[in-house]
Amino acid sequence: MTTDLTITDMHLDVLKEIGNIGAAHAATSLSELLQRTIDMHVPKVALVSFDDMFELAGGSESVVVGIFLRIEGDLSGSMFFVLPIDSANRFIRRLVGDPSFDFSAPETMADIGLSAMQELGNILSGSYLSALSDFTGLKIYPTVPSLSVDMVGAIVSFGLIEVSHYSDEVIVIDTKIVEEDISDKSVDGHFFLLPDPPSYAAIFKSLGVM
Amino acid sequence: MAAVKTVVRVGIADMNLVRESDTIRTSGLGSCVGVVLYDERKKIAGMVHVMLPDSSLGKGAALNAAKFADTGIYALMELLKTEGVRPMSLKAKIAGGSQMFQFGSSDTVRIGPRNVEAVKNELNRLSIPLIAEDTGGSSGRTIEFDPASGVLSVRTVNEGTKEI
């Protein structure tokens, strides 16, 4: 299916644009939730190998908090919200007001923190996808997000299963999340949208680029 | 002379070989299965990181043999044969096949267990004995095999490292 569509730089630019629109909405939601200025932008839209995809998310063996959901409808694909443990802890401690909450100590993790993390994923993906849906006119239905604290490769490969039926490469729309107020300007997390290859045509068609 | 061991890395849907002086490793296995085929006497081993159970699932133009359980294990055995290994002296150790998330399309949810099953079927078909396995569950794994000792180290985030 992917063979009848050659992905060009123009296609990737268009995806970057819709990624930026989704990111702007998600950033507003997250800033309101956390009462902090959160900046999100799309540094990269690319066709990459699966191993390179893991590198973008921090390296296949690095431990992260990952929220995964599938999207269905006119556009199908996988969506990930991937945060290093430290960032996830900072966000959740602030949200639930529990300074002892720690994703790296599963036995002491309070349910409220896990629910908050899932809800965070829900709100972010919801605002991102509704912006995407408004802009493209495509109907998009997200599943309820699911949470896992584990290695990047183990988490993200699950979202690549569908793609792997078609290809050894994936189009990644990578949204970088950065908190403005903290002195350390390192990336706090990523938001990945991985469309299933049969959906590429639907996206480009809706945007008039094929 | 104490030579430093080199770690040969195997990516996802990829395979490689290793000799006595080095080790071979793949990281972040979730629903994927890492399969090691080794010859104890010659101290040579191969590893493949399979993603899907069956090559008939492939819908793309080019077939990457290492991606599927059926074609991947066979291709690895062929690769070992070119190094002078006899198939009947091969043994296998496997790890992976977790169920990382509990939802998705029904095919995808059970992809881990289906991968494990397909790997075992293929080993059985090729008459390669399965010596040890660490499969299933819901955790990611990083594995490293040492052809000199025949030991497979399996590391998970919450349970540390064990040897099988």
PDB file of C-alpha atoms in Angstrom, chain A residues 32-126:
ATOM      1  CA  GLU A  32      -3.498  25.552  32.033  1.00  0.00           C
ATOM      2  CA  LEU A  33      -3.363  22.248  33.863  1.00  0.00           C
ATOM      3  CA  LEU A  34       0.081  22.806  35.333  1.00  0.00           C
ATOM      4  CA  GLN A  35      -0.196  26.583  35.754  1.00  0.00           C
ATOM      5  CA  ARG A  36       3.139  26.900  33.995  1.00  0.00           C
ATOM      6  CA  THR A  37       4.173  28.027  30.550  1.00  0.00           C
ATOM      7  CA  ILE A  38       4.710  24.925  28.478  1.00  0.00           C
ATOM      8  CA  ASP A  39       6.090  25.264  25.008  1.00  0.00           C
ATOM      9  CA  MET A  40       5.494  22.603  22.395  1.00  0.00           C
ATOM     10  CA  HIS A  41       6.722  22.557  18.885  1.00  0.00           C
ATOM     11  CA  VAL A  42       7.437  20.078  16.154  1.00  0.00           C
ATOM     12  CA  PRO A  43      11.169  19.797  15.659  1.00  0.00           C
ATOM     13  CA  LYS A  44      10.993  16.835  13.388  1.00  0.00           C
ATOM     14  CA  VAL A  45       8.757  15.141  10.875  1.00  0.00           C
ATOM     15  CA  ALA A  46      10.616  12.393   9.118  1.00  0.00           C
ATOM     16  CA  LEU A  47      10.491   8.968   7.630  1.00  0.00           C
ATOM     17  CA  VAL A  48      12.806   6.990   9.923  1.00  0.00           C
ATOM     18  CA  SER A  49      13.800   3.409  10.719  1.00  0.00           C
ATOM     19  CA  PHE A  50      12.297   1.787  13.822  1.00  0.00           C
ATOM     20  CA  ASP A  51      15.641   1.962  15.634  1.00  0.00           C
ATOM     21  CA  ASP A  52      15.908   5.699  14.853  1.00  0.00           C
ATOM     22  CA  MET A  53      12.387   6.122  16.191  1.00  0.00           C
ATOM     23  CA  PHE A  54      13.548   4.698  19.553  1.00  0.00           C
ATOM     24  CA  GLU A  55      16.521   7.081  19.507  1.00  0.00           C
ATOM     25  CA  LEU A  56      14.143  10.039  19.127  1.00  0.00           C
ATOM     26  CA  ALA A  57      12.298   8.848  22.240  1.00  0.00           C
ATOM     27  CA  GLY A  58      15.516   8.633  24.295  1.00  0.00           C
ATOM     28  CA  GLY A  59      17.073   5.318  23.238  1.00  0.00           C
ATOM     29  CA  SER A  60      15.563   1.863  23.203  1.00  0.00           C
ATOM     30  CA  GLU A  61      16.720   0.917  26.712  1.00  0.00           C
ATOM     31  CA  SER A  62      16.040   4.148  28.580  1.00  0.00           C
ATOM     32  CA  VAL A  63      13.206   3.979  31.090  1.00  0.00           C
ATOM     33  CA  VAL A  64      10.282   6.319  30.506  1.00  0.00           C
ATOM     34  CA  VAL A  65       6.685   6.907  31.450  1.00  0.00           C
ATOM     35  CA  GLY A  66       4.747   6.145  28.292  1.00  0.00           C
ATOM     36  CA  ILE A  67       1.117   6.798  27.479  1.00  0.00           C
ATOM     37  CA  PHE A  68      -0.143   4.984  24.439  1.00  0.00           C
ATOM     38  CA  LEU A  69      -3.380   5.275  22.569  1.00  0.00           C
ATOM     39  CA  ARG A  70      -4.651   4.203  19.206  1.00  0.00           C
ATOM     40  CA  ILE A  71      -6.546   6.481  16.892  1.00  0.00           C
ATOM     41  CA  GLU A  72      -9.216   5.211  14.591  1.00  0.00           C
ATOM     42  CA  GLY A  73     -11.648   6.638  12.067  1.00  0.00           C
ATOM     43  CA  ASP A  74     -10.670   8.268   8.759  1.00  0.00           C
ATOM     44  CA  LEU A  75      -7.143   8.325  10.093  1.00  0.00           C
ATOM     45  CA  SER A  76      -5.671   5.367  11.998  1.00  0.00           C
ATOM     46  CA  GLY A  77      -2.406   5.268  13.837  1.00  0.00           C
ATOM     47  CA  SER A  78      -0.647   5.220  17.196  1.00  0.00           C
ATOM     48  CA  MET A  79      -0.006   8.061  19.530  1.00  0.00           C
ATOM     49  CA  PHE A  80       2.571   8.197  22.337  1.00  0.00           C
ATOM     50  CA  PHE A  81       3.243  10.643  25.104  1.00  0.00           C
ATOM     51  CA  VAL A  82       6.728   9.772  26.367  1.00  0.00           C
ATOM     52  CA  LEU A  83       8.270  11.435  29.418  1.00  0.00           C
ATOM     53  CA  PRO A  84      11.547  10.805  31.234  1.00  0.00           C
ATOM     54  CA  ILE A  85      10.826   9.673  34.832  1.00  0.00           C
ATOM     55  CA  ASP A  86      12.014  13.011  36.300  1.00  0.00           C
ATOM     56  CA  SER A  87       9.715  15.109  34.129  1.00  0.00           C
ATOM     57  CA  ALA A  88       6.743  12.834  34.713  1.00  0.00           C
ATOM     58  CA  ASN A  89       7.368  13.007  38.473  1.00  0.00           C
ATOM     59  CA  ARG A  90       7.557  16.805  38.362  1.00  0.00           C
ATOM     60  CA  PHE A  91       4.319  17.113  36.378  1.00  0.00           C
ATOM     61  CA  ILE A  92       2.374  14.665  38.525  1.00  0.00           C
ATOM     62  CA  ARG A  93       3.669  15.917  41.879  1.00  0.00           C
ATOM     63  CA  ARG A  94       2.465  19.362  40.889  1.00  0.00           C
ATOM     64  CA  LEU A  95      -0.887  18.114  39.607  1.00  0.00           C
ATOM     65  CA  VAL A  96      -1.838  15.978  42.613  1.00  0.00           C
ATOM     66  CA  GLY A  97       0.112  17.919  45.264  1.00  0.00           C
ATOM     67  CA  ASP A  98       2.010  14.869  46.486  1.00  0.00           C
ATOM     68  CA  PRO A  99       5.758  15.594  46.564  1.00  0.00           C
ATOM     69  CA  SER A 100       6.618  11.949  47.342  1.00  0.00           C
ATOM     70  CA  PHE A 101       5.043  10.499  44.212  1.00  0.00           C
ATOM     71  CA  ASP A 102       7.641   8.553  42.239  1.00  0.00           C
ATOM     72  CA  PHE A 103       7.232   6.603  38.995  1.00  0.00           C
ATOM     73  CA  SER A 104      10.489   4.756  39.641  1.00  0.00           C
ATOM     74  CA  ALA A 105       9.066   3.178  42.834  1.00  0.00           C
ATOM     75  CA  PRO A 106       6.012   1.284  41.555  1.00  0.00           C
ATOM     76  CA  GLU A 107       5.169  -0.295  44.900  1.00  0.00           C
ATOM     77  CA  THR A 108       4.592   3.123  46.486  1.00  0.00           C
ATOM     78  CA  MET A 109       2.836   4.729  43.540  1.00  0.00           C
ATOM     79  CA  ALA A 110      -0.545   6.133  44.537  1.00  0.00           C
ATOM     80  CA  ASP A 111      -3.436   5.398  42.215  1.00  0.00           C
ATOM     81  CA  ILE A 112      -4.307   9.061  42.062  1.00  0.00           C
ATOM     82  CA  GLY A 113      -0.967   9.837  40.453  1.00  0.00           C
ATOM     83  CA  LEU A 114      -1.418   7.135  37.831  1.00  0.00           C
ATOM     84  CA  SER A 115      -4.931   8.346  37.081  1.00  0.00           C
ATOM     85  CA  ALA A 116      -3.637  11.896  36.816  1.00  0.00           C
ATOM     86  CA  MET A 117      -0.975  10.784  34.341  1.00  0.00           C
ATOM     87  CA  GLN A 118      -3.541   8.963  32.261  1.00  0.00           C
ATOM     88  CA  GLU A 119      -5.830  11.960  32.369  1.00  0.00           C
ATOM     89  CA  LEU A 120      -2.950  14.171  31.290  1.00  0.00           C
ATOM     90  CA  GLY A 121      -2.464  11.906  28.289  1.00  0.00           C
ATOM     91  CA  ASN A 122      -6.169  12.037  27.591  1.00  0.00           C
ATOM     92  CA  ILE A 123      -6.372  15.817  27.652  1.00  0.00           C
ATOM     93  CA  LEU A 124      -3.245  16.338  25.589  1.00  0.00           C
ATOM     94  CA  SER A 125      -4.100  13.835  22.904  1.00  0.00           C
ATOM     95  CA  GLY A 126      -7.679  15.080  22.856  1.00  0.00           C
TER      96      GLY A 126
END
